Structures are given as structure tokens and as C-alpha cells.
Coordinates of C-alpha atoms in Angstrom, one line a residue:
M1 CA -0.1 -5.7 12.8
V2 CA -1.0 -5.7 9.1
D3 CA -2.4 -2.5 7.7
T4 CA -6.0 -2.7 6.5
D5 CA -5.0 -1.1 3.2
R6 CA -3.0 -4.3 2.4
I7 CA -6.1 -6.5 3.1
T8 CA -8.6 -4.4 1.1
G9 CA -6.0 -3.9 -1.7
A10 CA -5.4 -7.6 -2.0
A11 CA -9.2 -8.3 -2.1
K12 CA -9.7 -5.6 -4.8
E13 CA -6.7 -6.9 -6.8
F14 CA -8.1 -10.5 -6.7
G15 CA -11.6 -9.3 -7.6
G16 CA -10.2 -7.3 -10.5
K17 CA -8.3 -10.3 -11.8
V18 CA -11.4 -12.4 -11.7
Q19 CA -13.5 -9.7 -13.4
G20 CA -10.8 -9.1 -16.1
T21 CA -10.5 -12.9 -16.7
V22 CA -14.2 -13.2 -17.1
G23 CA -14.3 -10.3 -19.4
D24 CA -11.5 -11.8 -21.5
L25 CA -13.3 -15.2 -21.6
T26 CA -16.7 -13.7 -22.6
G27 CA -15.3 -11.0 -24.9
S28 CA -16.7 -8.3 -22.7
R29 CA -14.3 -5.4 -23.2
R30 CA -16.0 -3.5 -20.4
D31 CA -15.5 -6.2 -17.8
S32 CA -11.9 -6.8 -19.0
V33 CA -11.0 -3.1 -18.7
E34 CA -12.8 -2.6 -15.4
G35 CA -11.2 -5.7 -14.0
R36 CA -7.7 -4.6 -15.0
A37 CA -8.4 -1.2 -13.5
R38 CA -9.7 -2.7 -10.3
E39 CA -6.7 -5.0 -10.2
A40 CA -4.3 -2.0 -10.6
Q41 CA -6.2 -0.1 -8.0
G42 CA -6.0 -3.0 -5.5
A43 CA -2.3 -3.5 -6.2
A44 CA -1.7 0.2 -5.5
E45 CA -3.7 0.1 -2.3
N46 CA -1.8 -3.1 -1.2
L47 CA 1.6 -1.5 -1.9
Y48 CA 0.5 1.6 0.0
G49 CA -0.4 -0.6 3.0
Q50 CA 3.0 -2.5 2.7
A51 CA 4.8 0.9 2.6
K52 CA 2.9 2.0 5.7
D53 CA 3.9 -1.2 7.5
A54 CA 7.5 -0.9 6.5
V55 CA 7.7 2.7 7.7
R56 CA 6.0 1.8 11.0
D57 CA 8.5 -1.1 11.5
A58 CA 11.5 1.1 10.6
A59 CA 10.3 3.9 13.0
D60 CA 9.8 1.3 15.8
T61 CA 13.3 -0.1 15.2
V62 CA 15.0 3.4 15.2
S63 CA 13.1 4.3 18.3
D64 CA 14.0 1.1 20.1
T65 CA 17.7 1.5 19.1
A66 CA 17.8 5.1 20.3
R67 CA 16.2 4.2 23.6
D68 CA 18.6 1.4 24.0
I69 CA 21.6 3.6 23.3
G70 CA 20.2 6.3 25.7
G71 CA 19.8 3.7 28.4
R72 CA 23.3 2.5 28.0
V73 CA 24.7 6.0 28.1
R74 CA 22.6 6.7 31.3
D75 CA 23.9 3.5 32.9
T76 CA 27.5 4.3 32.0
V77 CA 27.2 7.8 33.4
G78 CA 25.5 6.6 36.5
N79 CA 28.3 4.1 37.1
L80 CA 31.1 6.6 36.5
I81 CA 29.7 9.8 38.1
G82 CA 32.4 11.8 39.7
S83 CA 34.8 12.2 36.8
D84 CA 34.1 15.4 34.9
D85 CA 35.8 14.0 31.7
V86 CA 33.6 10.9 31.8
E87 CA 30.4 12.9 32.4
D88 CA 31.3 15.2 29.5
R89 CA 31.9 12.2 27.2
A90 CA 28.7 10.6 28.3
R91 CA 26.7 13.8 27.6
R92 CA 28.3 14.0 24.1
A93 CA 27.5 10.4 23.4
Q94 CA 23.9 10.9 24.6
G95 CA 23.7 13.9 22.3
A96 CA 25.1 11.9 19.4
A97 CA 22.6 9.2 20.0
S98 CA 19.8 11.7 20.1
D99 CA 20.9 13.3 16.8
T100 CA 21.1 9.8 15.2
Y101 CA 17.6 9.0 16.4
E102 CA 16.2 12.3 15.0
R103 CA 18.0 11.8 11.7
G104 CA 16.6 8.3 11.4
E105 CA 13.1 9.4 12.3
R106 CA 13.2 12.2 9.6
Y107 CA 14.4 9.6 7.1
V108 CA 11.7 7.1 7.9
R109 CA 9.0 9.8 7.8
S110 CA 10.3 11.1 4.5
A111 CA 10.3 7.6 3.1
G112 CA 6.7 7.1 4.4
R113 CA 5.6 10.3 2.7
E114 CA 7.2 9.3 -0.6
A115 CA 5.6 5.9 -0.5
Y116 CA 2.2 7.5 0.3
D117 CA 2.6 9.9 -2.6
R118 CA 3.5 7.1 -5.0
A119 CA 0.6 4.9 -3.9
E120 CA -1.8 7.9 -4.1
D121 CA -0.6 8.5 -7.7
A122 CA -1.1 4.9 -8.6
Y123 CA -4.6 5.0 -7.1
E124 CA -5.5 8.1 -9.1
N125 CA -4.1 6.6 -12.3
G126 CA -6.2 3.4 -11.7
G127 CA -9.3 5.6 -11.2
R128 CA -8.6 7.4 -14.5
T129 CA -8.1 4.1 -16.3
L130 CA -11.3 2.7 -14.9
R131 CA -13.3 5.8 -16.0
A132 CA -11.7 5.7 -19.5
G133 CA -12.6 1.9 -19.7
G134 CA -16.1 2.6 -18.6
R135 CA -16.5 5.3 -21.3
E136 CA -15.1 2.9 -23.9
A137 CA -17.4 0.1 -22.8
T138 CA -20.4 2.5 -22.9
S139 CA -19.4 3.5 -26.4
Q140 CA -19.1 -0.1 -27.6
I141 CA -22.4 -1.0 -26.1
A142 CA -24.1 2.0 -27.7
E143 CA -22.5 1.1 -31.0
H144 CA -23.4 -2.6 -30.8
P145 CA -26.5 -2.9 -28.5
V146 CA -27.6 -6.3 -29.9
A147 CA -24.2 -7.9 -29.5
A148 CA -23.9 -6.4 -26.0
L149 CA -27.3 -7.9 -25.1
L150 CA -26.3 -11.2 -26.5
V151 CA -23.0 -11.3 -24.6
A152 CA -24.8 -10.3 -21.4
G153 CA -27.4 -13.1 -21.9
L154 CA -24.7 -15.6 -22.5
L155 CA -22.7 -14.5 -19.5
G156 CA -25.9 -14.8 -17.3
Y157 CA -26.6 -18.2 -18.7
G158 CA -23.0 -19.3 -18.1
I159 CA -23.0 -18.0 -14.5
G160 CA -26.3 -19.7 -14.0
L161 CA -24.8 -23.0 -15.1
L162 CA -21.8 -22.5 -12.8
I163 CA -24.0 -21.8 -9.8
H164 CA -26.7 -24.4 -10.3
G165 CA -24.8 -27.0 -12.2
R166 CA -26.3 -29.2 -15.0
D167 CA -29.2 -31.1 -13.5

């Protein structure tokens, strides 16, 4: 099962690429910066979803392996009951399998927390970059309102041509 963060992250990343490219083509610094920030935010969200999937898969593998080992130990003990030495060895083997499972589970959970923290940092950095880009775009528009209006009009005209074609 794919994590929903991967899907929404990929969609945001694609939308950011499109917006950034349109901004580059039209000379709109605001769209270019916002698009790149959205792209980074989407990439971070996608990576976070991938990390969650990897942690979930690793935890499932460790759990399945530990259950398998425990089952084999139980079967062996069941087949050999009656010998104190064999029972003692089986208990020790089962304890070792349990310890290995617990260590693996701790490792997987730790890796998951680290991946989550890194994705969260990337998400926050993307938000800061987006806000800074918005402030810069607002500043440029305030500084050059006529040029901004002209670019917006040309962009609207270009989008209209793309949507309706040249009849």
C-alpha cells in the first residue's frame, strides 16, 4: 500500500515544476520562486511518504522473521520434549530470537523517526522559502506595478490562446 504523502507530494512537486517553468518562461519571478518552493515541498512530502513505506516494510519483515523463528523454535521444542538439555537450548534460542526481534523493531522505529524528522525539516524549509519568495515577489510588484500588470496580462493572453486555440 502506497502512503498518501507520496501521492500528494508527487502532485505538489509536479505542480511546482509547472509553475516554476511558467514563471521562468514569462519572466515572473514570483511564479518561478513559488513554483520552486512548491516543488521542494512536494519532493520533501514524497520522500517522507517513501520513508514511511520503507519503515513499514522493514517492520513487517522483521516481525515476520521473528514469528517464523519463534514458530520453528516451538516446533523443535514440541518434537523434542523430554530432554532437559534440549528444552533449555530451545528456550535460549527463543529468547535470542525475541531479543533480535526487539532490537530490529527499535532500529526500524528509530530510522522511521529520523526519516520523519528530516522530511519535516525539509517541509519547513520549503515553507520558509515560499514565504520569502512571496515577499520578494510582492516587493517586485510594488516596485514595478506597470511591468507586473503587463506580465500578468500577457500571461493571461497566453493561457487563453493555449486553452482556446487560434480560431
